XYZ file of C-alpha atoms in Angstrom:
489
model
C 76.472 237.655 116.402
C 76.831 237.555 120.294
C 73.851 235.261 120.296
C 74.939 232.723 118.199
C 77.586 229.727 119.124
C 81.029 230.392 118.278
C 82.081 227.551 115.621
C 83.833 224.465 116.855
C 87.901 225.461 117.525
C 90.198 223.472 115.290
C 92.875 221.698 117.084
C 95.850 224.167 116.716
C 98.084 220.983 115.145
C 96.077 221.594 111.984
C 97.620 224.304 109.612
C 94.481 225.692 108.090
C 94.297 228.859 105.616
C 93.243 231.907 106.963
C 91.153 232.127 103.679
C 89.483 228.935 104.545
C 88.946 229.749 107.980
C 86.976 233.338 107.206
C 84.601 231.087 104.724
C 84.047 228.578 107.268
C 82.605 230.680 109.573
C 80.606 232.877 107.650
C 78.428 229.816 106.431
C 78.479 228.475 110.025
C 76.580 232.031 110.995
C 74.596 231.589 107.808
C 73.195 228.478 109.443
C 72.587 229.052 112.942
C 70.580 232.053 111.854
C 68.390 230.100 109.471
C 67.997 227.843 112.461
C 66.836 230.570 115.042
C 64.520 231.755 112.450
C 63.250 228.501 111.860
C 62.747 228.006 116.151
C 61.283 231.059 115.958
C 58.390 231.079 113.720
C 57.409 227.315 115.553
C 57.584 228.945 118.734
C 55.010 231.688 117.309
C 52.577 229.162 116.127
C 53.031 227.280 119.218
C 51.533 230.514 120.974
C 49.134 230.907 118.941
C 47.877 227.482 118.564
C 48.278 227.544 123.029
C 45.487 230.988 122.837
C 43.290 229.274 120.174
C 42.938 225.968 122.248
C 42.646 228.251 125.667
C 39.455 230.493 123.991
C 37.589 227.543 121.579
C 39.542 224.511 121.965
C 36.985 222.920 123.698
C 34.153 223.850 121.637
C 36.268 222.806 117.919
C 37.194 219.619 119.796
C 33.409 218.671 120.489
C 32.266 219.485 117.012
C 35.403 217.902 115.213
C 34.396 214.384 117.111
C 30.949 214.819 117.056
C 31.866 214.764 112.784
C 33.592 211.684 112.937
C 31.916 209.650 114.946
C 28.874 210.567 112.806
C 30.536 210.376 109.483
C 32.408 206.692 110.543
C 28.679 205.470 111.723
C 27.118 206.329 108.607
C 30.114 204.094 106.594
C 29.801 201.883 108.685
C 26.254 201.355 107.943
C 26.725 201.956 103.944
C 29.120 199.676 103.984
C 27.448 196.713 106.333
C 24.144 197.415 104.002
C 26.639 196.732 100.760
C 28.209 193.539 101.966
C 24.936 191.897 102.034
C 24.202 192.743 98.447
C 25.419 190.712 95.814
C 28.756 191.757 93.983
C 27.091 192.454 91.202
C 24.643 194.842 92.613
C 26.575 197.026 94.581
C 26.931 200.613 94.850
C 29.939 202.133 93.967
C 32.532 203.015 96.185
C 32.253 206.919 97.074
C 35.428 207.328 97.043
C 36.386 205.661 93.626
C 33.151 207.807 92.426
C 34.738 211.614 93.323
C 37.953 210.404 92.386
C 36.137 210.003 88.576
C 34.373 213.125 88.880
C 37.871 214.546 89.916
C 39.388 213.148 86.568
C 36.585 213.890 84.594
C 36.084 217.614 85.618
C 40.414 217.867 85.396
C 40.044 216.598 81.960
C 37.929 218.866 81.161
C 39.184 222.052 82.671
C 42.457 221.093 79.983
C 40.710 220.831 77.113
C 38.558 224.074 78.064
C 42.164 225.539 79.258
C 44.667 224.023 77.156
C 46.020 226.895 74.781
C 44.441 226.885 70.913
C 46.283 228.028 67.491
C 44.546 229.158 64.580
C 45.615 229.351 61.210
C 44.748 231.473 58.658
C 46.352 230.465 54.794
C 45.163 232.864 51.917
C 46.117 231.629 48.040
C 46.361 234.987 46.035
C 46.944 233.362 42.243
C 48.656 236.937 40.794
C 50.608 235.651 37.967
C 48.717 235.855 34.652
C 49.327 234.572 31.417
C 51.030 236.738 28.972
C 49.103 238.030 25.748
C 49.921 236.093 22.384
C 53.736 236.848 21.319
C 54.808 238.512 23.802
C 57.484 237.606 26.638
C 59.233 238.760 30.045
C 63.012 240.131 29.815
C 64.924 241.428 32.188
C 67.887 244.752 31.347
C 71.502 244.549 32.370
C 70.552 246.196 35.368
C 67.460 244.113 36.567
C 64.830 245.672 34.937
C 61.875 243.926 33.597
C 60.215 244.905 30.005
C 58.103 242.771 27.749
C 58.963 242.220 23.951
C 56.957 241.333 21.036
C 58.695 237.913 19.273
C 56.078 239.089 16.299
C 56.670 243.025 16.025
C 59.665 243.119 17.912
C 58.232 245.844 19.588
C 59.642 246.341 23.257
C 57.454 247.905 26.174
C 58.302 248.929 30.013
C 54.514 248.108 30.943
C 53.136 244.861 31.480
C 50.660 243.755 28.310
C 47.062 243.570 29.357
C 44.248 241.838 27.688
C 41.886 243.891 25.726
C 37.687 243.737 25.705
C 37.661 241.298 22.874
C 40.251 239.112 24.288
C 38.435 238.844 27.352
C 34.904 238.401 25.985
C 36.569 235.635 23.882
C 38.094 234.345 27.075
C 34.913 233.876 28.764
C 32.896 232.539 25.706
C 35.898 229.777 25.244
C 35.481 228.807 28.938
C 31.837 228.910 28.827
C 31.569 226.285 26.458
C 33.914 223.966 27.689
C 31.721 223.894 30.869
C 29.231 222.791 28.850
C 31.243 219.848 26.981
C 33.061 219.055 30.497
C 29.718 218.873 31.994
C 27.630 217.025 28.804
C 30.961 214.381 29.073
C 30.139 213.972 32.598
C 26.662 213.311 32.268
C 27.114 210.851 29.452
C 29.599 208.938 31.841
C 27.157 208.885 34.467
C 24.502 207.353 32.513
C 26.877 205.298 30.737
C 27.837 203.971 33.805
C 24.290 203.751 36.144
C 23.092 200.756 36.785
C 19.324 199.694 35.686
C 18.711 197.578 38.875
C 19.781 200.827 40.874
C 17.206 203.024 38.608
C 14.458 200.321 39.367
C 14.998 199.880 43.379
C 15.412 203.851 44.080
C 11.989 204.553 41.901
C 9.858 201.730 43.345
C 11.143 202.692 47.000
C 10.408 206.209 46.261
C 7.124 205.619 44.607
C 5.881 203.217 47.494
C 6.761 205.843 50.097
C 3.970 208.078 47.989
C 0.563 205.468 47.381
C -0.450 202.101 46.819
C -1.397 201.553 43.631
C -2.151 197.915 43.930
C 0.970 195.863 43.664
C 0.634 193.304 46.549
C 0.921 195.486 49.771
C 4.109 197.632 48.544
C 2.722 201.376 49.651
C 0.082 200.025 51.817
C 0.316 202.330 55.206
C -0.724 200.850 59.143
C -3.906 202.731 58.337
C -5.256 201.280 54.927
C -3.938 197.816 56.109
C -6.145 197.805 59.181
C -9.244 199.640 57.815
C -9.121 196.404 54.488
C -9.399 194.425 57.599
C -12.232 196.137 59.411
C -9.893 196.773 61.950
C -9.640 200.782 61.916
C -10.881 201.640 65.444
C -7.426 200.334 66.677
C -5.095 202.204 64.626
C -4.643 205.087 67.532
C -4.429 202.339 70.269
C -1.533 200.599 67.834
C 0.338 203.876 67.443
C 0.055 205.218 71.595
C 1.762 201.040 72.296
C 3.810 201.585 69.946
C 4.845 205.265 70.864
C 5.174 204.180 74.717
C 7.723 201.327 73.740
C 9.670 203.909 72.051
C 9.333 206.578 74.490
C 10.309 203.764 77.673
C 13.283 202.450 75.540
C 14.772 205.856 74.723
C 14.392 205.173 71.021
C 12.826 207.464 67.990
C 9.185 206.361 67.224
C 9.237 204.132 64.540
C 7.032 204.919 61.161
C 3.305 203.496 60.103
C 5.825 201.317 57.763
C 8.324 200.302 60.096
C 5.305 199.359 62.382
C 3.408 197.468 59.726
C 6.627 195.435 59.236
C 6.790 194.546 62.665
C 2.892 193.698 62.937
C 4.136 190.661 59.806
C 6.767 189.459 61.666
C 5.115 188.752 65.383
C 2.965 186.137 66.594
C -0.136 186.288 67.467
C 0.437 186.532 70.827
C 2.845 189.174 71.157
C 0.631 191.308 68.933
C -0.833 192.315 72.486
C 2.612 194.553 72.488
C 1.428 196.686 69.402
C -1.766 197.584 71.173
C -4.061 194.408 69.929
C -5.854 193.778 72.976
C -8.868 191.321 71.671
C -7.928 187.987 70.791
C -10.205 187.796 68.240
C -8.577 191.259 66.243
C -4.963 189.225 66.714
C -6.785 186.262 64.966
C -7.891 188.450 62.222
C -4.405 190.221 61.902
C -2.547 186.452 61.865
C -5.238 185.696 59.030
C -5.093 187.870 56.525
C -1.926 189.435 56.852
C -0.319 186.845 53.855
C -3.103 186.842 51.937
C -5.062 190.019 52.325
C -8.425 190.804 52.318
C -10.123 190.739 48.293
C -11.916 194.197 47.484
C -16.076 193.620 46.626
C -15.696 196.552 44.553
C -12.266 197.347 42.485
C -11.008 197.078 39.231
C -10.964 193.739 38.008
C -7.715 194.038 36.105
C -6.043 196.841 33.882
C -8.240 196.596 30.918
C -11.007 197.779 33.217
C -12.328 200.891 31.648
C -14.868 201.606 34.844
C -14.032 204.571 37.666
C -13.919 203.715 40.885
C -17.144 205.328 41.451
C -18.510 202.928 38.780
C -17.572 199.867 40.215
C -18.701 201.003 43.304
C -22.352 201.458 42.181
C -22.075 198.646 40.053
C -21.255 195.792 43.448
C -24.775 196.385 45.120
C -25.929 193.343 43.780
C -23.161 191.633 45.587
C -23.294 193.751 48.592
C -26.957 192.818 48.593
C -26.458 188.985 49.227
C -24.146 189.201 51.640
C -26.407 191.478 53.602
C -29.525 189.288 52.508
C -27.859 186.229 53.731
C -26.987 187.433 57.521
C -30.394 189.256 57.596
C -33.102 187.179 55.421
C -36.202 188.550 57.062
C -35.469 192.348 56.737
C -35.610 192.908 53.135
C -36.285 196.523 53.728
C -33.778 197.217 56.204
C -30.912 195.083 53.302
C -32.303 197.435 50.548
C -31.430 200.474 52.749
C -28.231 199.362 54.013
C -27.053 198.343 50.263
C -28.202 201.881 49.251
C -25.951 203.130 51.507
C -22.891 201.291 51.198
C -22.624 201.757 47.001
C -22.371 206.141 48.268
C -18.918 205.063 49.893
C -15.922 206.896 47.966
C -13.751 204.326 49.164
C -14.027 200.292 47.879
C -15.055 197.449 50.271
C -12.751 194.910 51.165
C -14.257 191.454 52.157
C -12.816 191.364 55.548
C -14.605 194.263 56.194
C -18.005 193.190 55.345
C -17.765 190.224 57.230
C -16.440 192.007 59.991
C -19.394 194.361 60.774
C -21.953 191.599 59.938
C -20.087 189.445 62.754
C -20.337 192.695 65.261
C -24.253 193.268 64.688
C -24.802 189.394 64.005
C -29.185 188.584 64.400
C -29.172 192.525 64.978
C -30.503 194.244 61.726
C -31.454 197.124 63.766
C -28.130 197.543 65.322
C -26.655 196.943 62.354
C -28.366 199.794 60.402
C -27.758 201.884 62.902
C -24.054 201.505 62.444
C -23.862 201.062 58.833
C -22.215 204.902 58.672
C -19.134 202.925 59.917
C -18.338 201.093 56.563
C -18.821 204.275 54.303
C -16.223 206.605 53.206
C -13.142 203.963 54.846
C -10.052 205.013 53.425
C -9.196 201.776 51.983
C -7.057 203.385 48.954
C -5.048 206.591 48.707
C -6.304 209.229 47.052
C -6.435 210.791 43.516
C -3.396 213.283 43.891
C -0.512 210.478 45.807
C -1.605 208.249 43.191
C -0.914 211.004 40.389
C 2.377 211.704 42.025
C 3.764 207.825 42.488
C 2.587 207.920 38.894
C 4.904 210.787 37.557
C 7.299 209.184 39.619
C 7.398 205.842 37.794
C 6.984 207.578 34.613
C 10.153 209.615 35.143
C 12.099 206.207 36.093
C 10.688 204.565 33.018
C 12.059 207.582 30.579
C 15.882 206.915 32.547
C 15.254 203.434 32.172
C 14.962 203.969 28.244
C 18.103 206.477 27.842
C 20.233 203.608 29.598
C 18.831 200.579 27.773
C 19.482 203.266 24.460
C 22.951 203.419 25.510
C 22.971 199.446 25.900
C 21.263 199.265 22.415
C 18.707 197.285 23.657
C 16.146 197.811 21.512
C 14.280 194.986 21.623
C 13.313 195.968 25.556
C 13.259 199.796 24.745
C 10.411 199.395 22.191
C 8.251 197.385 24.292
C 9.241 199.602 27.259
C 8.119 202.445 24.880
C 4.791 200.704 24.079
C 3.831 200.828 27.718
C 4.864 204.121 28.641
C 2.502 205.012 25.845
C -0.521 202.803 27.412
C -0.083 204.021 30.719
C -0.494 207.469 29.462
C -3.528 206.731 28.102
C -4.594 205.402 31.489
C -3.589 208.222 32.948
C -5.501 211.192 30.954
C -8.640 209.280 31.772
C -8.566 210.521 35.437
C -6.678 213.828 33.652
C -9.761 214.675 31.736
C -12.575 213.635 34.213
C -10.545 216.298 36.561
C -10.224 218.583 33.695
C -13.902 218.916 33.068
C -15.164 218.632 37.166
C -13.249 221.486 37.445
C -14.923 223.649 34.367
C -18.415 222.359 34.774
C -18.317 221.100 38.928
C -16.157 222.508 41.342
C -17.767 220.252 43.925
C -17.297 217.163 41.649
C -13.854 217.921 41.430
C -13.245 217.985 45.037
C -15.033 214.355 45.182
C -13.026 212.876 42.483
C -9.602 214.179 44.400
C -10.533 212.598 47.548
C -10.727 209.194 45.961
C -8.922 206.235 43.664
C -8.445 207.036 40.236
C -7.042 205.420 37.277
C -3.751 206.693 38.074
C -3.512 204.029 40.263
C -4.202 201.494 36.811
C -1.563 203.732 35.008
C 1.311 203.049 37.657
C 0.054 199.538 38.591
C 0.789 198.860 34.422
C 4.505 200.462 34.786
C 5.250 198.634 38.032
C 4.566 195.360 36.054
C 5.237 195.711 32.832
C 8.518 197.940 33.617
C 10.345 197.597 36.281
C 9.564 193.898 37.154
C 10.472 193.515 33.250
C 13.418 194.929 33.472
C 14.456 193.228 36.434
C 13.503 189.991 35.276
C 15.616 190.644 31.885
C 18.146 191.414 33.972
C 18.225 187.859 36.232
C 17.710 186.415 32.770
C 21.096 187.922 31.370
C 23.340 187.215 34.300
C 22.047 183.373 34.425
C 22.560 183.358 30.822
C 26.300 184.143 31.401
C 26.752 182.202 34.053
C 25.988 179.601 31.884
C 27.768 180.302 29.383
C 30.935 180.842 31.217
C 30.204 177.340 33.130
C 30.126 175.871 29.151
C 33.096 177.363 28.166
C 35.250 175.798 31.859
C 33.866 172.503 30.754
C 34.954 172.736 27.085
């Protein structure tokens, strides 16, 4: 205490307590000794901040300025460099840029921080019904028995359910599962609509095979081979994979790029891989109307295989090849020998094409005439088979919901047709049938080309489900007429 000031005297005119007095100078020694604590630690770091600067205080200083002259140089130059670049193309401010890293990496040191409660709830259904007649009582004390309103018969235990009752139990709820679920099912047909029926089985039987409705199944492949166009199907896909892979997208589909070969111009087919202008022309050509097959089915009362009318075209494969080559008979005959051994059918595009590639060159064009045959220009015997059973099982669903419309009119001709196509069908059914006894080998050719399963779901696509769709545009425009008569009247 001998160190420390004495407190200020009071004048001796003032009458202060002697209470007051003690308490005033006890917090006056508080302070001053907070205060020569407080001088002392500064006059510590003073000292050591004094030895620090004598030993290395040169040395820090150089390397601290030699920093920030460095560091102020190189902003000045970032910055310089960014005010001659257009607002809009600026880099962004570093310091702006660690202040969102600082918020981002805070924000997510909470959520990985922040504190988590789980839950656990746990139903436990223990009350069960009571057995016939019987019913809960309670004594004069509290306690529970069970008393039969029948017998009158009183027991301390609860009543449990004996092997009969429970085998009844379970055969009770077991069949009305089965009415719950045979109500269900009649409400969802009741309420399906046909239209939905026909779009889902058309989409899904088009993602299986063509089986010659306009182009709806027809894949990148098939299209471009009808066209004599298949040696650029790989170069088509890599563009078309590249775009995707550039743009960070998924690769489209064969359909999805199909759809976008109808839709461009000729010149921006370039962009799908078309390189020659004379393959765009071809593409912009025949891409509305098609290219006619030389040797298909002429309609669906055809009763020739594909094989059949592929033997039977030579004659017409012959003039063509006659007229582009008139003084090489022999070499024709050949070359029309070998095209009717194709298991695929000839489009006309294709024909033309390869005569235009060898054109005056009948050598050449022998030579090459391996290029036409075996051209997947149809799918083959087993997609057409399934897009097939796939209409077929549409067509039945289409028949329980016009039943349940009582359209009978429709359902008997639907009928009708399911029965034709099946007879279509077991053509191919039976050929297959008897390869496979007689001919493995024959078998194995007749799966790996067109069959008349292809007839058989070409007749349901038509007669089907673009009847029932029509019927269907037909019955709304009849009642919008007929409401439109009945606001008039």
């Amino acid at each position: 205490d001998h160190h420390l000031p004495h407190p200020p005297r009071l004048s001796t005119t003032t009458s202060v307590d002697s209470e007051v007095m003690l308490l005033f100078e006890s917090q006056w020694r508080k302070l001053m000794t907070n205060k020569k604590a407080a001088e002392s630690r500064r006059d510590a770091k003073a000292e050591v901040r004094h030895r620090l600067h004598a030993q290395h205080g040169e040395q820090v200083v150089d390397v601290v300025q030699h920093f920030v002259e460095t560091w102020a140089a190189d902003h000045r130059e970032e910055v310089n460099k960014a005010r001659k670049l257009p607002p809009w193309s600026r880099p962004p401010d570093p310091h702006a840029a660690d202040m969102l890293s600082m918020l981002s990496a805070s924000r997510e040191l909470f959520h990985a921080t922040r504190p988590r409660i789980r839950v656990q709830l746990k139903l436990d259904y223990t009350r069960l019904a009571m057995r016939y007649g019987f019913r809960e009582l309670k004594t004069k004390t509290g306690r529970t028995y069970y008393l039969n309103t029948i017998t009158q018969e009183t027991t301390w235990s609860r009543p449990a359910f004996g092997f009969e009752e429970e085998l009844a139990v379970k055969q009770l709820q077991s069949a009305y599962r089965t009415m719950a679920g045979r109500r269900s099912f009649q409400r969802r047909l009741e309420n399906e609509s046909l239209l939905g029926v026909v779009e889902q089985c058309v989409h899904q039987a088009a993602a299986q095979s063509w089986v010659g409705f306009g182009e709806e199944g027809l894949t990148l492949n098939l299209f471009l081979n009808r066209m004599g166009l298949g040696h650029i199907v790989e170069d088509v896909r890599r563009a078309v994979t590249r775009q995707a892979q550039r743009s960070n997208k998924p690769i489209p589909t064969d359909y999805a790029t199909l759809e976008r070969m109808h839709r461009l111009q000729a010149g921006d087919l370039k962009k799908l891989g078309v390189e020659r202008p004379t393959d765009r022309r071809i593409i912009t050509t025949l891409r509305e109307t098609g290219s006619p097959f030389i040797n298909y089915y002429r309609d669906l009362d055809d009763p020739r295989t594909i094989t059949e009318c592929i033997r039977e075209s030579r004659g017409q494969l012959h003039a063509m090849l006659t007229k582009a080559y008139k003084a090489n008979q022999i070499r024709v005959d050949k070359m029309a020998d070998e095209l009717i051994k194709s298991k695929f059918p000839l489009t006309l595009a294709q024909v033309e094409a390869f005569l235009g590639k060898n054109e005056g060159k009948p050598a050449q064009a022998q030579e090459h005439i391996h290029t036409l045959i075996d051209v997947a220009t149809t799918h083959t015997t087993d997609l057409e088979l399934r897009a097939f059973q796939t209409l077929r099982a549409g067509t039945n669903r289409l028949l329980v919901l016009l039943a349940n419309l009582h359209c009978d009119v429709l359902r008997l001709r639907l009928e009708s047709v399911l029965e034709k196509a099946d007879q279509l069908s077991s053509v191919s059914t039976a050929a297959c049938s008897a390869a496979e006894a007689s001919a493995p080998a024959q078998l194995l050719a007749l799966r790996q080309t067109s069959s008349s399963h292809a007839k058989a779901a070409l007749l349901l696509r038509i007669e089907v489900f673009e009847a029932v769709k029509n019927w269907w545009a037909a019955a709304i425009l009849v009642q919008n007429q007929f409401r439109m008569y009945h606001q008039m009247k």
